[in-house]
PDB file of C-alpha atoms in Angstrom:
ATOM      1  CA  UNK A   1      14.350 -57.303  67.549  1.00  0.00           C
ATOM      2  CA  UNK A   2      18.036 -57.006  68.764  1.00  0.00           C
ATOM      3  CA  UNK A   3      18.892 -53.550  67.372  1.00  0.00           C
ATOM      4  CA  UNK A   4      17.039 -50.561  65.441  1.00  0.00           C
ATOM      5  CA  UNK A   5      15.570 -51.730  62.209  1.00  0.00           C
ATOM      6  CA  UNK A   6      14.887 -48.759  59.404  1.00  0.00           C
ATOM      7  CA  UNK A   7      13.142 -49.530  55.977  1.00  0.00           C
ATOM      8  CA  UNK A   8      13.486 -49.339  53.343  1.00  0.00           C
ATOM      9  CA  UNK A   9      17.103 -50.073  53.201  1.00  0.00           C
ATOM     10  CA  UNK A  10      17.504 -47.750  49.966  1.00  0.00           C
ATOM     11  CA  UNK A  11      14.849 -45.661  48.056  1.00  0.00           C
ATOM     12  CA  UNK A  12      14.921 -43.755  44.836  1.00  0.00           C
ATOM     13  CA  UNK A  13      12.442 -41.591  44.518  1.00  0.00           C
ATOM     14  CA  UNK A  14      11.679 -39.228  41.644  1.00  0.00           C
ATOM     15  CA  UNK A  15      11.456 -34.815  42.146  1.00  0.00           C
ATOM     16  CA  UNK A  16       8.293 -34.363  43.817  1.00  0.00           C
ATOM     17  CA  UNK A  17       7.510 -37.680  44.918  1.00  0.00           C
ATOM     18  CA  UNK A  18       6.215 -38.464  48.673  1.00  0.00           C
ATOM     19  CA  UNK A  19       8.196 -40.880  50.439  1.00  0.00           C
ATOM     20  CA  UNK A  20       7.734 -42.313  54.270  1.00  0.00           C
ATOM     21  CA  UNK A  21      10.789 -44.084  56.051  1.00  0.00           C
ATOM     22  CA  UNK A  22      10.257 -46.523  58.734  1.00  0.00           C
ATOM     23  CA  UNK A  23      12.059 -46.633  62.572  1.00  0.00           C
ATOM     24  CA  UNK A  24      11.567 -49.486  64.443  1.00  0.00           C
ATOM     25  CA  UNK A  25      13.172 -49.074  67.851  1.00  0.00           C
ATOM     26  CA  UNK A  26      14.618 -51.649  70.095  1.00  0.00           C
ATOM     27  CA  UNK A  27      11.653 -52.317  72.294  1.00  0.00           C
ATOM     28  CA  UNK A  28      10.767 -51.039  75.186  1.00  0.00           C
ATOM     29  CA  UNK A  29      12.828 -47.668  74.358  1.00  0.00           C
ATOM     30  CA  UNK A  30      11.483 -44.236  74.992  1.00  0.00           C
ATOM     31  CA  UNK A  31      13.706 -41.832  73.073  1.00  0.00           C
ATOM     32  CA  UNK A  32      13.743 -42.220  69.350  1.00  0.00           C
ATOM     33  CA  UNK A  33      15.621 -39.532  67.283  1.00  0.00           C
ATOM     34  CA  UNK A  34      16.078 -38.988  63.614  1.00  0.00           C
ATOM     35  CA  UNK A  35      19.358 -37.710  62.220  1.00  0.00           C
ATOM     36  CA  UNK A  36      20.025 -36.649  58.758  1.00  0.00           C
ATOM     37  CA  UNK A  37      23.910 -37.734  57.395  1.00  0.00           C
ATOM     38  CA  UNK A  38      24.717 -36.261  54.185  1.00  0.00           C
ATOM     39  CA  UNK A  39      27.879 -38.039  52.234  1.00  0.00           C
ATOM     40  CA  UNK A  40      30.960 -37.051  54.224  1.00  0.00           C
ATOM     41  CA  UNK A  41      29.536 -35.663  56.953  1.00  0.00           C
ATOM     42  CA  UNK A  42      28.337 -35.867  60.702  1.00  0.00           C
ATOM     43  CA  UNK A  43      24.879 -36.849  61.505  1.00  0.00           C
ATOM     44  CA  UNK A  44      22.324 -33.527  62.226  1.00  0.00           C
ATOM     45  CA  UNK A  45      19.149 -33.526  64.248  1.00  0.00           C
ATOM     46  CA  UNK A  46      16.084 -33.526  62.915  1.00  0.00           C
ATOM     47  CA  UNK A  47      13.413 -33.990  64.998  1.00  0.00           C
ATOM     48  CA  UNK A  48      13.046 -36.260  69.342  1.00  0.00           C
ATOM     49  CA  UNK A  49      10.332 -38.127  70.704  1.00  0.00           C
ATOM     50  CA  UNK A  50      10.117 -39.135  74.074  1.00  0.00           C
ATOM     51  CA  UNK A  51       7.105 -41.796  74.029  1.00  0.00           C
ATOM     52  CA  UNK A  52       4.429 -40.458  71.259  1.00  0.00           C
ATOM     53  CA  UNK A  53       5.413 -36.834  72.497  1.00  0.00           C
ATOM     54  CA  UNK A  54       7.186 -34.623  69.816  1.00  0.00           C
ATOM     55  CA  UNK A  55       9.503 -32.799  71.944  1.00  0.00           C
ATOM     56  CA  UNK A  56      11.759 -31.251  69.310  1.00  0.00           C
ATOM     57  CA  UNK A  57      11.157 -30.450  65.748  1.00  0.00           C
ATOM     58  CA  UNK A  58      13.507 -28.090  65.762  1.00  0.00           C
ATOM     59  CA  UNK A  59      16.310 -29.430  62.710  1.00  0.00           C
ATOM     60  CA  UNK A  60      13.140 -30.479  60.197  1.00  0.00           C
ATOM     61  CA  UNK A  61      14.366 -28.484  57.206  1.00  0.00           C
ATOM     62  CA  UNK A  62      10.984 -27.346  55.898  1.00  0.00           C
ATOM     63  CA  UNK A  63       7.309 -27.808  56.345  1.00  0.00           C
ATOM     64  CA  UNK A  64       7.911 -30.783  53.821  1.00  0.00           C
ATOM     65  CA  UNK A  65       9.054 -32.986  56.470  1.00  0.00           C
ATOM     66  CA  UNK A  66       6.786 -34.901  59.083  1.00  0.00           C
ATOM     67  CA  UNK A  67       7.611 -37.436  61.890  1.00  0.00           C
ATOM     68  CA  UNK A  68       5.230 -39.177  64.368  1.00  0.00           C
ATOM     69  CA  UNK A  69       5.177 -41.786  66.703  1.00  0.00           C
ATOM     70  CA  UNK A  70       1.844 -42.313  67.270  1.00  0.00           C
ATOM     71  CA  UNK A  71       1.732 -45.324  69.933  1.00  0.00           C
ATOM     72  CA  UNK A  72       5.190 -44.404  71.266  1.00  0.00           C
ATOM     73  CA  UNK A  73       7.058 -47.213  69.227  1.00  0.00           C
ATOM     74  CA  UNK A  74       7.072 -46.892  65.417  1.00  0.00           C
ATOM     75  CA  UNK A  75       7.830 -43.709  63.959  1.00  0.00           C
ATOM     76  CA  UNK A  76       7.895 -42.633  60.114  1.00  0.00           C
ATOM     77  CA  UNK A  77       9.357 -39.933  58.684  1.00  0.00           C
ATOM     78  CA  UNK A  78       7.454 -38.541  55.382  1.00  0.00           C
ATOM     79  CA  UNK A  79       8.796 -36.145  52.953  1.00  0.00           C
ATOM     80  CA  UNK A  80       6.447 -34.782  50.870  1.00  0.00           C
ATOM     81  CA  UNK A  81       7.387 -33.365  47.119  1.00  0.00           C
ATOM     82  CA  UNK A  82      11.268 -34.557  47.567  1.00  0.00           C
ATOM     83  CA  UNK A  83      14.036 -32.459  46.527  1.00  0.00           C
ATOM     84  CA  UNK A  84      17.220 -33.165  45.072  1.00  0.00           C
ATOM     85  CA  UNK A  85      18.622 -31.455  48.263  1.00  0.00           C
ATOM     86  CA  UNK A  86      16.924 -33.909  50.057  1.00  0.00           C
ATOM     87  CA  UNK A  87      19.278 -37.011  49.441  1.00  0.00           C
ATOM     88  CA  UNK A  88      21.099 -38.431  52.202  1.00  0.00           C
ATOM     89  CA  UNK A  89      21.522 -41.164  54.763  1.00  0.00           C
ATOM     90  CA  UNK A  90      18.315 -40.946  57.018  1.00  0.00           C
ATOM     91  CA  UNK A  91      19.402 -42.237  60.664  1.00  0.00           C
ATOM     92  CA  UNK A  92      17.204 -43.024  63.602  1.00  0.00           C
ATOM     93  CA  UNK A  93      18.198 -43.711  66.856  1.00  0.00           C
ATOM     94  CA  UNK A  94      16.611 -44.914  69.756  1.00  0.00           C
ATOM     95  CA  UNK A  95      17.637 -44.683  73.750  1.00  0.00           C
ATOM     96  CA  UNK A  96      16.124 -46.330  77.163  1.00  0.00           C
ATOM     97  CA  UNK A  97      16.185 -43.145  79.157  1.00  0.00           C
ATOM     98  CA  UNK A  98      13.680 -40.377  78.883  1.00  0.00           C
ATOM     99  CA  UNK A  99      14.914 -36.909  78.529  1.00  0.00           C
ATOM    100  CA  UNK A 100      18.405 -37.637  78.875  1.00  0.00           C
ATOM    101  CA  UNK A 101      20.464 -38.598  75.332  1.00  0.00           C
ATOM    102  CA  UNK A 102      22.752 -41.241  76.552  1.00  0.00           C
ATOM    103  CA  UNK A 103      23.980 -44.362  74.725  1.00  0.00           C
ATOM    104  CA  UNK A 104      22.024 -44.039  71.561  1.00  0.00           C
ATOM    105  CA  UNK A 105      21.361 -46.753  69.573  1.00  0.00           C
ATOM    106  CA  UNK A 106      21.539 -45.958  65.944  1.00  0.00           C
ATOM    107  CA  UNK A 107      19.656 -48.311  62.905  1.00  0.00           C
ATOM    108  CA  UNK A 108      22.100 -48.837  59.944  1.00  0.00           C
ATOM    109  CA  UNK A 109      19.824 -46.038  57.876  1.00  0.00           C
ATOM    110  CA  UNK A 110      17.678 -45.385  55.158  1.00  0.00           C
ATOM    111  CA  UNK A 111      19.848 -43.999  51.726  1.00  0.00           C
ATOM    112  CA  UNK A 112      17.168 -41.985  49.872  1.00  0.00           C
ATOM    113  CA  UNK A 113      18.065 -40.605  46.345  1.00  0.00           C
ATOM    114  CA  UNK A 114      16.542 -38.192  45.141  1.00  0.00           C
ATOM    115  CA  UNK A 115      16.206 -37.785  40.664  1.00  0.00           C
TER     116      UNK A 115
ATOM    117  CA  UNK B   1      27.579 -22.189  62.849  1.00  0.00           C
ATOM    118  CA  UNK B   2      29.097 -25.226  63.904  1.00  0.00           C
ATOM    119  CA  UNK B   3      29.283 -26.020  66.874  1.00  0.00           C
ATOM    120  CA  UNK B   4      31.405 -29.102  67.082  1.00  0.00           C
ATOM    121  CA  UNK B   5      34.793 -28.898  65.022  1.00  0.00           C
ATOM    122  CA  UNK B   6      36.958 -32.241  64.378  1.00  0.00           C
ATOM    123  CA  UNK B   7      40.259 -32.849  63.371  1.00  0.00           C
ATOM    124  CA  UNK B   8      41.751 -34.340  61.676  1.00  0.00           C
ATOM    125  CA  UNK B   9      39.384 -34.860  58.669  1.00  0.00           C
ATOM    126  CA  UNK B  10      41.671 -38.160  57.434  1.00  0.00           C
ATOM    127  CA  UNK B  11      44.253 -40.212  59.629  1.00  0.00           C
ATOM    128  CA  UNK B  12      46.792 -42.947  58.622  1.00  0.00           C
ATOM    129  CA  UNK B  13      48.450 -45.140  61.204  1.00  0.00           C
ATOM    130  CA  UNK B  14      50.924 -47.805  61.215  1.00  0.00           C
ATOM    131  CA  UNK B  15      49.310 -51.255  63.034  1.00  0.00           C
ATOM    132  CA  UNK B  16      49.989 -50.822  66.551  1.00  0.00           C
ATOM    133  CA  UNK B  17      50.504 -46.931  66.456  1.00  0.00           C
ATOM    134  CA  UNK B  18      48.348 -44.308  68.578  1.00  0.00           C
ATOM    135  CA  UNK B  19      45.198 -42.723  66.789  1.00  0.00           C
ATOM    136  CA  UNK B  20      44.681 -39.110  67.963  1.00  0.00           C
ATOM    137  CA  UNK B  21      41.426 -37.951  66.990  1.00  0.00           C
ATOM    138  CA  UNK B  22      40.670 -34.084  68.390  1.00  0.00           C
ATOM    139  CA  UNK B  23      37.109 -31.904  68.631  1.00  0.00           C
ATOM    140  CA  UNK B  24      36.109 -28.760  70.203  1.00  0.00           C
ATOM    141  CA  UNK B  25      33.104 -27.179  71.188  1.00  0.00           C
ATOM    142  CA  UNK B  26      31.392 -24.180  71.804  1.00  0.00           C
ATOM    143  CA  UNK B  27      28.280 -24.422  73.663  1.00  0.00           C
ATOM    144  CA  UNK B  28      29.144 -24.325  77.491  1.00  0.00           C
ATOM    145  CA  UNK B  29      25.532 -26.364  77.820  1.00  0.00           C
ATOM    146  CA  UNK B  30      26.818 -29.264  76.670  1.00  0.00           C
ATOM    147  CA  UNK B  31      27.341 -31.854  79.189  1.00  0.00           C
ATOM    148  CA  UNK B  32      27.703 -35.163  77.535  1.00  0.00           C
ATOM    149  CA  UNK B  33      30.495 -35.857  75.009  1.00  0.00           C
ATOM    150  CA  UNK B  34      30.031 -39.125  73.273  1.00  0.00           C
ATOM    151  CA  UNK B  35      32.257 -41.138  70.594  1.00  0.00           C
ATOM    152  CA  UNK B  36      31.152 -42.706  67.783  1.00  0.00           C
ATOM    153  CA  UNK B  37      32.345 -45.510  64.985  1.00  0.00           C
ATOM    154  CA  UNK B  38      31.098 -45.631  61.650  1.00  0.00           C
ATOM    155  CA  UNK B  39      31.698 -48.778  59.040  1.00  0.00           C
ATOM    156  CA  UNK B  40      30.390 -48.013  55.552  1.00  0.00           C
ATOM    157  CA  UNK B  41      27.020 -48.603  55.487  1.00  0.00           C
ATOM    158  CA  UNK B  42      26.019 -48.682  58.990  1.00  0.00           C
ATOM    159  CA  UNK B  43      25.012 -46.190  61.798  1.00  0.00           C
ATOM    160  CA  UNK B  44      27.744 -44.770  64.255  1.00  0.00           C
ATOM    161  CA  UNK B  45      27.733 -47.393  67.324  1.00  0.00           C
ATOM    162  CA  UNK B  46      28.977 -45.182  70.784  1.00  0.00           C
ATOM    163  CA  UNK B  47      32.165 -45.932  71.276  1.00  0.00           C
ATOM    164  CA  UNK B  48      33.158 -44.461  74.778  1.00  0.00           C
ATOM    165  CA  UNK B  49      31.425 -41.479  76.502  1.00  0.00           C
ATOM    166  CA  UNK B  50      32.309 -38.948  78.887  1.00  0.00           C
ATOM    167  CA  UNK B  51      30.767 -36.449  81.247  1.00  0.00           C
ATOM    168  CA  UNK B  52      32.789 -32.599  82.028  1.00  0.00           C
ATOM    169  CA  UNK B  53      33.333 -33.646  85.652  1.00  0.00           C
ATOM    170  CA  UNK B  54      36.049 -36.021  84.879  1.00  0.00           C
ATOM    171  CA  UNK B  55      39.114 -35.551  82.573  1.00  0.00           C
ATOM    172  CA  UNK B  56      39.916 -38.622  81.306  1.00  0.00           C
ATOM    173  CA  UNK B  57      37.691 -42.051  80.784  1.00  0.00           C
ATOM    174  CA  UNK B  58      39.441 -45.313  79.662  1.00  0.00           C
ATOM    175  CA  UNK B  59      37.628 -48.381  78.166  1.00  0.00           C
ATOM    176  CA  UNK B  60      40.294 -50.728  76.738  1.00  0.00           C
ATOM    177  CA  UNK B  61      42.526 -49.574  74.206  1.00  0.00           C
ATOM    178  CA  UNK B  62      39.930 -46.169  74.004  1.00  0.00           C
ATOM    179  CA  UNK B  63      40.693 -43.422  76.142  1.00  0.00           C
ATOM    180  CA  UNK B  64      38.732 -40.142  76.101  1.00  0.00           C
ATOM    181  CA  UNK B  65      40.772 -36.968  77.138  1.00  0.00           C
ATOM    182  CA  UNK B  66      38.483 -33.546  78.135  1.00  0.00           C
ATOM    183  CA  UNK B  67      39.664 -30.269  79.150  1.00  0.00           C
ATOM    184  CA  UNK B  68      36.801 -28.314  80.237  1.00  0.00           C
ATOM    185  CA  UNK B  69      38.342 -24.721  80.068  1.00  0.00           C
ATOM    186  CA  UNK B  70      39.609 -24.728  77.022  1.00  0.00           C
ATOM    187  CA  UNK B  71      36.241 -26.876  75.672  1.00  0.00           C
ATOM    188  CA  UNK B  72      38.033 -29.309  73.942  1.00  0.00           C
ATOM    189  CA  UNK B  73      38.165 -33.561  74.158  1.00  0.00           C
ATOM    190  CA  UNK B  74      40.229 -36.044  72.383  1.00  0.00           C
ATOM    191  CA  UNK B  75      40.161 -39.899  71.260  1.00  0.00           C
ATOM    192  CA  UNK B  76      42.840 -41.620  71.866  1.00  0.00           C
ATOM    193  CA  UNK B  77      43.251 -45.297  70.216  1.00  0.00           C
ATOM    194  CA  UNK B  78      45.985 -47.186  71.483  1.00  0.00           C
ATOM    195  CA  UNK B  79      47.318 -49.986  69.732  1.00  0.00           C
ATOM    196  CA  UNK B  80      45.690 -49.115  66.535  1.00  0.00           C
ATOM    197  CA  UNK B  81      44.435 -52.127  64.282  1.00  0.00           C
ATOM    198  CA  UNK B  82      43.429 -52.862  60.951  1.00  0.00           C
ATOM    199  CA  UNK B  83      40.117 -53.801  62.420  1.00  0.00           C
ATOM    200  CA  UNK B  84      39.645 -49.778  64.048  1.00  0.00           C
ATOM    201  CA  UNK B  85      39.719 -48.725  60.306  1.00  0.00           C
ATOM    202  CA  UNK B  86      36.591 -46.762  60.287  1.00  0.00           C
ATOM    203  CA  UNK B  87      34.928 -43.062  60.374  1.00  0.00           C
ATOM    204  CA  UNK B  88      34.582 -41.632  63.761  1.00  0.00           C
ATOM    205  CA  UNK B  89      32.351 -38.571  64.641  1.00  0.00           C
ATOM    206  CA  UNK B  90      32.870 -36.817  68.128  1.00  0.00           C
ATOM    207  CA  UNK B  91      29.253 -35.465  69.351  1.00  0.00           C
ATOM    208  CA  UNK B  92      28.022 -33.136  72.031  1.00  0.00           C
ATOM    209  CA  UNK B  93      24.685 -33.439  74.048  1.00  0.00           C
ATOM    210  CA  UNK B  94      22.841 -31.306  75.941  1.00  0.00           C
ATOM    211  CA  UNK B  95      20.918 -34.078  78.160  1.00  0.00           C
ATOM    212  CA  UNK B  96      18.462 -31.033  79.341  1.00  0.00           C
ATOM    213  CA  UNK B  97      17.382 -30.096  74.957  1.00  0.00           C
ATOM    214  CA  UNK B  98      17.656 -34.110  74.050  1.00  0.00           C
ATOM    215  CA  UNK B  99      20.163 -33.852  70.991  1.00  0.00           C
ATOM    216  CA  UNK B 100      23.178 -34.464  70.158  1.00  0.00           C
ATOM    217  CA  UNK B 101      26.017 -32.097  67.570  1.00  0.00           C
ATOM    218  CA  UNK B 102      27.818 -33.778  65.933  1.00  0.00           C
ATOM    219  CA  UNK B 103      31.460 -33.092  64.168  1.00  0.00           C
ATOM    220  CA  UNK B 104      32.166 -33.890  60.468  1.00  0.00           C
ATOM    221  CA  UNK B 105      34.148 -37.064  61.140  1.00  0.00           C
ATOM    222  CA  UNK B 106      37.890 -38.425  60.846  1.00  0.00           C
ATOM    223  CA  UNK B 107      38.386 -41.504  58.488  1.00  0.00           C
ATOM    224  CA  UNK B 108      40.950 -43.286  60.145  1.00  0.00           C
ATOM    225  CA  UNK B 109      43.196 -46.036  58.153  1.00  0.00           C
ATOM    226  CA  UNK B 110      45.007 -48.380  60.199  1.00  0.00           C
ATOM    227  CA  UNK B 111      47.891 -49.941  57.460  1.00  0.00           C
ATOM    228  CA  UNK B 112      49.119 -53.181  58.772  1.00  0.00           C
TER     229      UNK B 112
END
C-alpha cells in the first residue's frame, strides 16, 4: 500500500478483554514503532523493531502488553485483560532506515476504548 | 519527567499572520528534532526536520529555528492559512536509542 495501514480503525473492548491491533507498514520498511497518544497529548514510545528484532520495549506500560513482528513486516500489538487506563489512540509508525529514526511515517491509528 | 516542553498549548492567528510555535529540551543526546502536523483523526505527518549542527532549516513557508546552548527550537509558519489549522507536536530523537519524545502539542487556529 501507499502509507501505514492500522486495524481496526476503532475498538471497544470490555474490562478484561484481550485485544490485538494490527500495523501494516509501507513495504519494504525496516523500522516500525508503536506510539501511544492519549486525548490531548503527544505521542509516547512504546516499544521499536528494526526487521523482526525487538530492540526496545522499554515504554510498554506493563507485562500486559506484547508486540512482535515476526517476519519483519506485520506487527500486532496485544493487550491482554484491558484497563480503563488503557484507552487511547494506538499509533504505529514505520521508517526506511535501520537504526536511525528519521522521517517516520505514521498510520492514522487505532482508537481503543476501554468499558 | 518530561523531557520535551511546548508552548504554547493553543494559538490563534489572523490569515496571513506568523505562527510561533516554541519547545525545549533536556536531554543533550538528542540529535534529531523533527516537526509534526496532526488533523483530527489522523497520525502526525513530519513536517520539517532539523539536525543541532545547523540553526535554522527553511522548507516553504516552514522554517525551523534551533539554538543549541540554550536547548531550545522553534516553528515558525509564515503566511499562516486556514488550511495550517491543525495540532502540531515538536519531537526529539536520539538516532543512536531509536525513539522519538515528543511535546504535548499546540492547536493552532488560523481565522480567515
Amino acid at each position: 500500500g501507499a502509507g501505514v495501514s492500522q486495524s481496526p480503525r476503532y475498538k471497544v473492548a470490555k474490562r478484561g478483554q484481550d485485544v490485538a491491533l494490527r500495523c501494516d507498514p509501507i513495504s519494504g520498511h525496516v523500522s516500525l514503532f508503536w506510539y501511544q497518544q492519549a486525548l490531548g497529548q503527544g505521542p509516547e514510545f512504546l516499544t521499536y523493531f528494526q526487521n523482526e528484532a525487538q530492540l526496545d520495549k522499554s515504554g510498554l506500560p506493563s507485562d500486559r502488553f506484547f508486540a512482535e513482528r515476526p517476519e519483519g513486516s506485520v506487527s500486532t500489538l496485544k493487550i491482554q485483560r484491558t484497563q480503563q487506563e488503557d484507552s487511547a489512540v494506538y499509533l504505529c509508525a514505520s521508517s526506511s532506515t535501520g537504526g536511525r529514526e528519521e522521517k517516520l511515517f505514521f498510520g492514522s491509528g487505532t482508537q481503543l476504548s476501554v468499558l | 519527567q518530561q523531557q520535551v516542553k511546548q508552548s504554547p498549548q493553543s494559538l490563534i492567528v489572523q490569515k496571513g499572520g506568523i505562527s510561533i510555535i516554541n519547545c525545549a529540551y533536556e536531554n543533550t543526546a538528542f540529535d534529531y528534532f523533527p516537526w509534526y502536523q496532526q488533523f483530527p483523526g489522523k497520525g502526525p505527518a513530519l513536517l520539517i526536520a532539523i539536525r543541532p549542527d545547523v540553526s535554522e532549516k527553511k522548507e516553504g513557508r516552514f522554517t525551523i529555528s534551533f539554538n543549541k546552548s540554550a536547548k531550545q527550537f522553534s516553528l515558525h509558519i509564515m503566511d499562516s492559512q486556514p488550511g495550517d489549522s491543525a495540532t502540531y507536536f515538536c519531537a526529539a530523537t536520539n538516532t543512536n536509542a531509536g525513539k522519538s519524545t515528543f511535546g504535548d502539542g499546540t492547536t493552532l487556529t488560523v481565522k480567515p
